[in-house]
PDB file of C-alpha atoms in Angstrom:
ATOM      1  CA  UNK A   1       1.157  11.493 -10.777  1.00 39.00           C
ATOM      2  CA  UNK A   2      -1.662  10.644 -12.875  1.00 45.00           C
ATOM      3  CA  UNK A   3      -4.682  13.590 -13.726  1.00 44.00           C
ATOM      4  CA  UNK A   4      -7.931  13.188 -13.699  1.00 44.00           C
ATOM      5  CA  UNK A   5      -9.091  10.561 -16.702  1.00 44.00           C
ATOM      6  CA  UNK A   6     -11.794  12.086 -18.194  1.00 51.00           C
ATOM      7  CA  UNK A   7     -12.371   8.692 -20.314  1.00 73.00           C
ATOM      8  CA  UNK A   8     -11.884   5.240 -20.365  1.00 83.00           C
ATOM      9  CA  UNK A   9      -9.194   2.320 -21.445  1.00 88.00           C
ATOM     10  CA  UNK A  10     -12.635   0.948 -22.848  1.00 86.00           C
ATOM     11  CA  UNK A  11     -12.563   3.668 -25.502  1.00 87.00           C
ATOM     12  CA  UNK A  12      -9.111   2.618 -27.230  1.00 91.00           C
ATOM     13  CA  UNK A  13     -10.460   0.551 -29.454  1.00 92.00           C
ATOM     14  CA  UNK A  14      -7.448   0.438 -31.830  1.00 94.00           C
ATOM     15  CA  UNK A  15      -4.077  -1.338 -31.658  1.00 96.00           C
ATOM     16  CA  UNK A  16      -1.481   1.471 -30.790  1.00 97.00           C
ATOM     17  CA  UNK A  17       1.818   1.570 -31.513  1.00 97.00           C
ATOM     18  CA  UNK A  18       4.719   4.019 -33.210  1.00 97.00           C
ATOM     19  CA  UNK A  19       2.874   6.260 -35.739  1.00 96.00           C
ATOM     20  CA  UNK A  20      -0.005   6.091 -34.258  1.00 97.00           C
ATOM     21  CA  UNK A  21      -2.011   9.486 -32.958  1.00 96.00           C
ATOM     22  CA  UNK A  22      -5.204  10.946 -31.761  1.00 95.00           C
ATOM     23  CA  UNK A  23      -7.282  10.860 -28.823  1.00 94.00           C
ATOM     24  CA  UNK A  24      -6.763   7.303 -28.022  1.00 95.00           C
ATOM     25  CA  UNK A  25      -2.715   7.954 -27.778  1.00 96.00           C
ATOM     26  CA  UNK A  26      -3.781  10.557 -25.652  1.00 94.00           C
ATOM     27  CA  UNK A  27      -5.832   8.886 -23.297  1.00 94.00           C
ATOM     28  CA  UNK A  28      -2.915   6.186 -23.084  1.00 95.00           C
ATOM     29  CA  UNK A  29      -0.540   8.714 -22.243  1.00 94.00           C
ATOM     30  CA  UNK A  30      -2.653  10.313 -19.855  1.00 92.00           C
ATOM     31  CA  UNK A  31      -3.164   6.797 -18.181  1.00 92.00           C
ATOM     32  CA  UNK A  32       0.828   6.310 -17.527  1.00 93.00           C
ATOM     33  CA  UNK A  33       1.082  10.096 -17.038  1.00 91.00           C
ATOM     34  CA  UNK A  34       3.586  11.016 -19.405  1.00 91.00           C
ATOM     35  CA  UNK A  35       3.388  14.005 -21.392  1.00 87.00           C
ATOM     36  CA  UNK A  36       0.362  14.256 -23.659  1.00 90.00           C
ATOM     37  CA  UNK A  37       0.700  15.179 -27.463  1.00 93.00           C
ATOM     38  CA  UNK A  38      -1.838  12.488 -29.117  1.00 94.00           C
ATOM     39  CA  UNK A  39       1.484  11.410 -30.708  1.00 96.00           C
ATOM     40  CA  UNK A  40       2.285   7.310 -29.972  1.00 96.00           C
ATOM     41  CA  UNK A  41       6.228   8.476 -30.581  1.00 95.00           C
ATOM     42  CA  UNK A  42      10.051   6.874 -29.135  1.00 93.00           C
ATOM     43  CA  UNK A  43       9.011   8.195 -25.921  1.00 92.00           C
ATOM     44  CA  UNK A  44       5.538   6.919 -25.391  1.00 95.00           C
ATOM     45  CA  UNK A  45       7.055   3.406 -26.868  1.00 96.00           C
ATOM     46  CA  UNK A  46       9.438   3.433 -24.334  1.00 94.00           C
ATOM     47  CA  UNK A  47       7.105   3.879 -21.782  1.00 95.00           C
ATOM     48  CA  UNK A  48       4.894   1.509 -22.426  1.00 97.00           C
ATOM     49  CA  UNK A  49       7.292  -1.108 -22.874  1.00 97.00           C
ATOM     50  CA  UNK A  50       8.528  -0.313 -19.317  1.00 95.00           C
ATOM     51  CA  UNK A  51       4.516  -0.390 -18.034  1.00 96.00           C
ATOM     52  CA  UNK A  52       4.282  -4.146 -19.923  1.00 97.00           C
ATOM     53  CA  UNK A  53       7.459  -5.257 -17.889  1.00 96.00           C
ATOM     54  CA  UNK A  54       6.373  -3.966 -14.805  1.00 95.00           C
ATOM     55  CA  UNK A  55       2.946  -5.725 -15.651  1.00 97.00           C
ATOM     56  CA  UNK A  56       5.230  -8.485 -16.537  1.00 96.00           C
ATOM     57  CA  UNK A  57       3.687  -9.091 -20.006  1.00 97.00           C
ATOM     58  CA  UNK A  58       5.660  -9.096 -23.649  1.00 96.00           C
ATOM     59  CA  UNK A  59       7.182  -5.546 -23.773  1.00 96.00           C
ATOM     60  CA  UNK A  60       6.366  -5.252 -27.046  1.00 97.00           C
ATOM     61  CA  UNK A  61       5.619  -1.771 -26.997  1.00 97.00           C
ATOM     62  CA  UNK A  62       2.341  -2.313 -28.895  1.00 98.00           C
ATOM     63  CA  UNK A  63      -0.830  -1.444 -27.174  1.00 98.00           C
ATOM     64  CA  UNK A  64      -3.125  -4.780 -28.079  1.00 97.00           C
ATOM     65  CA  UNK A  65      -5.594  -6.405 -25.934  1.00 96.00           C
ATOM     66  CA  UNK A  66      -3.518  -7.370 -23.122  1.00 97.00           C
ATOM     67  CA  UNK A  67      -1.942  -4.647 -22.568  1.00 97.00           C
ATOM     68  CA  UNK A  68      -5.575  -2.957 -22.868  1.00 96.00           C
ATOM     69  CA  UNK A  69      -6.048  -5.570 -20.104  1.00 96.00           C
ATOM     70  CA  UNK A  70      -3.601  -4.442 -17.534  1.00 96.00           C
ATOM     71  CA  UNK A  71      -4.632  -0.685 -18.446  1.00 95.00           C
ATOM     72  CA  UNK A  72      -7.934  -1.295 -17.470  1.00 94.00           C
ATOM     73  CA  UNK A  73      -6.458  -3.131 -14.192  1.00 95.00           C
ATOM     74  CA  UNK A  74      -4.611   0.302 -13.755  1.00 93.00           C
ATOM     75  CA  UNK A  75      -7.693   2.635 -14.008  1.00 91.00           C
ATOM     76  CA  UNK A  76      -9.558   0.492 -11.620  1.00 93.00           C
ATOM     77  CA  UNK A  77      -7.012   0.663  -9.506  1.00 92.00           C
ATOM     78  CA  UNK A  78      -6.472  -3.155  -9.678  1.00 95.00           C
ATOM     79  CA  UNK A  79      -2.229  -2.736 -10.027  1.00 94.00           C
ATOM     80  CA  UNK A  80      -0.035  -0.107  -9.268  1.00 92.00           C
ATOM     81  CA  UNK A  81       2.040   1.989 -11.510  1.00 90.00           C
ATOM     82  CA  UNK A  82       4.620   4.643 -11.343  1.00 91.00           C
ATOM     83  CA  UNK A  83       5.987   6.850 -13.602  1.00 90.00           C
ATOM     84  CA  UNK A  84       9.119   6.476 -14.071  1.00 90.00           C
ATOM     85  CA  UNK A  85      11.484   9.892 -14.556  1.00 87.00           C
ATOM     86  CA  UNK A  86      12.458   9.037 -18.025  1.00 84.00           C
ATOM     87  CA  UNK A  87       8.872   9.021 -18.973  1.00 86.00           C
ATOM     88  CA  UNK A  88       7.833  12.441 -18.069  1.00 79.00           C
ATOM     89  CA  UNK A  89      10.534  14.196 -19.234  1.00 74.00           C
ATOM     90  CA  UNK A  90       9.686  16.095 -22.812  1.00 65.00           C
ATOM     91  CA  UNK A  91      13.321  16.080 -24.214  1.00 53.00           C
ATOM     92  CA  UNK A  92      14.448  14.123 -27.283  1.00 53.00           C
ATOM     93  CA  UNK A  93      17.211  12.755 -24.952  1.00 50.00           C
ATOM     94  CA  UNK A  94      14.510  10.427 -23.686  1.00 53.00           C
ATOM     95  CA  UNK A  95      17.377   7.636 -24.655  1.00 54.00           C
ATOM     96  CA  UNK A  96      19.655   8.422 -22.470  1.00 55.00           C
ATOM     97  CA  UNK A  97      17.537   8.898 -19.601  1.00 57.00           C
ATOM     98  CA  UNK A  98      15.866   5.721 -19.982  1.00 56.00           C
ATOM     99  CA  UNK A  99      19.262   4.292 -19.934  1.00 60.00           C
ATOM    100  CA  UNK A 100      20.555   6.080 -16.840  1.00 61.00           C
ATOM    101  CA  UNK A 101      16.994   5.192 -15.472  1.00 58.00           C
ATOM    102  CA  UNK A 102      17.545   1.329 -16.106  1.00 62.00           C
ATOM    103  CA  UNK A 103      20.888   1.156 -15.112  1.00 64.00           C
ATOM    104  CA  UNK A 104      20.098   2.818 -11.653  1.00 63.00           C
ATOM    105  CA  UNK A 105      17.080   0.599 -11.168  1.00 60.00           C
TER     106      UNK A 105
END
């Protein structure tokens, strides 16, 4: 379940992707409400890429304009996402959830 978002996809300005940080990861990781470290890591890729194919857009895992696009959709409540388990957990076994996840699914 998503928190209250304090800001908006209009303030990621930059192109996020692994290696990336900040505020802006933040705020991305606060809209697909998974945990929130600033850090644009494995897990944060992996969830993205699963909010681009459930957008069904190149899952990419690279935050550019489209996928800006369908984040914006998101915070105005234009599409519908849900977290999916693998996402919010804060293990480094965020692999093999996502695989158990995708297999199930």
């Amino acid at each position: 379940m998503m928190g209250i978002i304090t800001e908006s996809v209009s303030d990621i300005t930059s192109i996020l992707k692994i290696g990336s940080s900040g505020d802006e990861v933040e705020l991305l990781q606060e809209l697909l409400g998974i945990n929130k470290d600033g850090e644009f890591g494995r897990q944060t890729k992996s969830c993205v890429q699963e909010f681009q194919r459930a957008m069904d857009i190149e899952s990419d895992g690279i935050v550019g304009d489209i996928t800006k696009g369908k984040l914006k959709d998101l915070e105005d409540k234009k599409v519908e996402w849900v977290t999916p388990d693998f996402c919010k957990t804060n293990s480094n076994s965020v692999d093999i959830v996502k695989k158990v996840y995708l297999y199930l699914r």
